[in-house]
């Protein structure tokens, strides 16, 4: 039997994305954002509002990076979601993590996170129902330890965090259960 749960953001899984940008003085700010997704072959959209320090920085710098948080760095990833750059200007410093400037865009790569999308600001979409920061992906860099033999990112090696909006938990995917564009082929007959 189904039970009505009312209005809630009931989508699972959600990514755990670390969005980083420089402020006008070159200071790194990082936020944890679960509301983001690929929105084109070379585009990513982040559904983050104008009040975030990171959004303000992206507007000024016209660039940002998006790293995929992993199990090994869950504590700091969570901290980046708890602490606000608006009220804690030394948030990144307090984490003890390290950043290097992307060779492709004017944004920091947080070196501890194993996969980073380096993005130029494409546009900010503001409507009555939506605030989206859209980036053009200029490059993706990854630590070799998370790559498979074919040189692509291996989700099982990455141990990417998955956010659960139902219970406010973090999870990781630990099993491949099928092959995309193949699992349903028999139904095409």
C-alpha atoms as one frame of an Amber mdcrd trajectory, in Angstrom:
protein
   0.000   0.000   0.000   1.278   3.460  -0.909   1.317   6.301   1.624   1.239
  10.018   0.763   4.332  11.785   2.095   3.513  15.315   0.962   5.828  17.611
  -0.926   9.519  16.766  -0.547  12.610  16.671  -2.778  12.242  12.918  -3.206
  14.956  12.058  -5.717  17.625   9.471  -4.993  20.485   9.341  -5.589  21.768
  12.903  -5.518  25.422  13.746  -6.157  27.709  15.306  -3.574  29.436  18.052
  -5.542  32.152  20.366  -4.292  31.796  23.690  -6.105  34.835  25.973  -5.857
  35.585  29.492  -7.053  37.914  32.372  -6.275  36.686  35.627  -4.793  37.901
  39.013  -6.023  41.068  38.642  -3.879  41.917  35.138  -5.081  40.638  33.470
  -1.894  39.224  29.969  -2.396  35.668  29.197  -1.387  34.073  25.755  -1.633
  30.489  24.675  -1.076  28.740  21.305  -0.975  25.899  21.138  -3.510  23.652
  18.146  -4.106  21.345  19.902  -6.530  23.407  19.700  -9.701  23.595  17.612
 -12.847  24.998  17.275 -16.329  22.744  19.287 -18.643  24.478  18.755 -21.987
  27.497  16.980 -23.438  29.726  19.826 -22.240  27.446  21.529 -19.681  26.743
  21.211 -15.978  23.940  22.990 -14.144  24.047  23.776 -10.459  20.799  24.717
  -8.798  22.274  27.017  -6.167  20.792  30.359  -5.230  22.262  33.832  -5.296
  22.828  33.983  -1.531  25.748  31.547  -1.583  29.228  33.055  -1.370  30.259
  30.620  -4.106  27.544  31.923  -6.453  28.735  35.488  -5.880  32.315  34.390
  -6.586  31.305  32.566  -9.774  29.581  35.717 -11.035  32.792  37.688 -10.525
  35.367  35.104 -11.658  33.263  33.738 -14.564  34.667  30.268 -13.802  34.384
  27.474 -11.253  35.275  23.846 -10.624  33.041  20.973  -9.586  34.653  18.046
  -7.797  32.996  14.769  -6.960  33.222  14.115  -3.245  34.307  10.621  -2.270
  34.061   8.419   0.807  37.644   9.147   1.923  36.876  12.884   2.142  33.331
  12.756   3.517  34.091  14.727   6.686  35.448  17.777   4.858  32.800  17.524
   2.128  30.146  17.659   4.840  31.934  20.579   6.531  31.801  22.499   3.240
  28.032  22.042   3.382  27.635  23.012   7.031  29.834  26.111   7.062  28.918
  29.193   5.028  31.526  31.283   3.276  29.336  34.309   4.023  29.880  33.936
   7.767  33.175  31.985   7.835  35.581  33.665   5.406  38.419  31.263   6.302
  36.266  28.158   5.700  38.610  26.639   3.116  41.702  27.353   5.242  40.049
  25.726   8.273  39.526  22.497   6.331  43.271  22.025   5.909  42.771  21.067
   2.252  44.844  22.326  -0.660  44.047  24.074  -3.922  45.912  24.668  -7.133
  44.824  26.936  -9.952  43.276  25.102 -12.870  45.438  25.346 -15.995  42.222
  25.691 -18.034  39.968  28.152 -16.165  40.305  30.826 -13.475  39.195  28.551
 -10.638  40.752  26.351  -7.955  41.100  22.586  -8.086  40.787  21.093  -4.605
  43.562  18.531  -4.827  42.166  16.071  -2.283  39.070  15.296  -4.388  39.888
  12.748  -7.115  37.728  14.054 -10.007  37.242  17.681 -11.023  35.266  19.349
 -13.802  36.857  22.656 -14.790  34.180  25.061 -16.018  33.679  28.480 -17.530
  30.470  30.264 -16.601  28.047  29.903 -19.526  25.067  31.648 -17.942  23.014
  32.088 -14.821  19.357  31.336 -15.407  16.987  33.202 -13.125  13.240  32.730
 -13.371  10.390  32.691 -10.891  10.958  28.954 -10.347  14.636  28.425 -11.068
  18.104  29.716 -10.257  20.747  27.749 -12.129  24.445  28.341 -12.618  25.351
  26.743 -15.944  28.964  25.974 -16.748  30.716  24.891 -19.905  33.000  21.973
 -19.060  36.429  22.867 -20.448  38.299  19.906 -18.961  37.900  16.999 -16.571
  40.917  15.940 -14.542  41.145  12.794 -12.435  43.609  10.999 -10.216  44.956
   7.867 -11.912  43.857   5.733  -8.947  40.186   6.165  -9.958  40.682   5.263
 -13.626  39.930   1.896 -15.197  42.156   0.102 -17.693  40.446   1.988 -20.560
  41.424   5.355 -19.055  37.899   6.301 -17.966  36.657   7.010 -14.459  35.642
   3.791 -12.681  32.707   4.451 -10.316  33.705   1.530  -8.083  37.222   2.928
  -7.635  35.907   6.471  -7.158  33.639   5.664  -4.206  31.629   8.790  -4.975
  29.363   9.978  -2.220  25.651   9.833  -2.871  23.363  12.110  -0.862  20.096
  10.782   0.497  17.519  13.553   0.943  15.109  11.162   2.711  17.246  10.437
   5.789  20.064  12.991   5.245  22.654  10.249   4.782  25.704   9.643   2.641
  26.147   6.416   0.676  28.474   4.963  -1.957  27.670   2.711  -4.895  29.379
  -0.640  -4.434  28.047  -2.893  -7.175  27.531  -2.724 -10.917  24.223  -4.454
 -11.691  23.916  -4.005 -15.465  25.178  -2.379 -18.639  23.412   0.773 -19.882
  21.884   0.605 -23.368  22.036  -3.179 -23.088  20.006  -4.280 -20.052  16.708
  -3.596 -21.844  17.651  -4.759 -25.357  15.483  -7.866 -25.226  12.401  -5.680
 -24.838  13.197  -4.014 -28.201  12.246  -7.213 -30.087
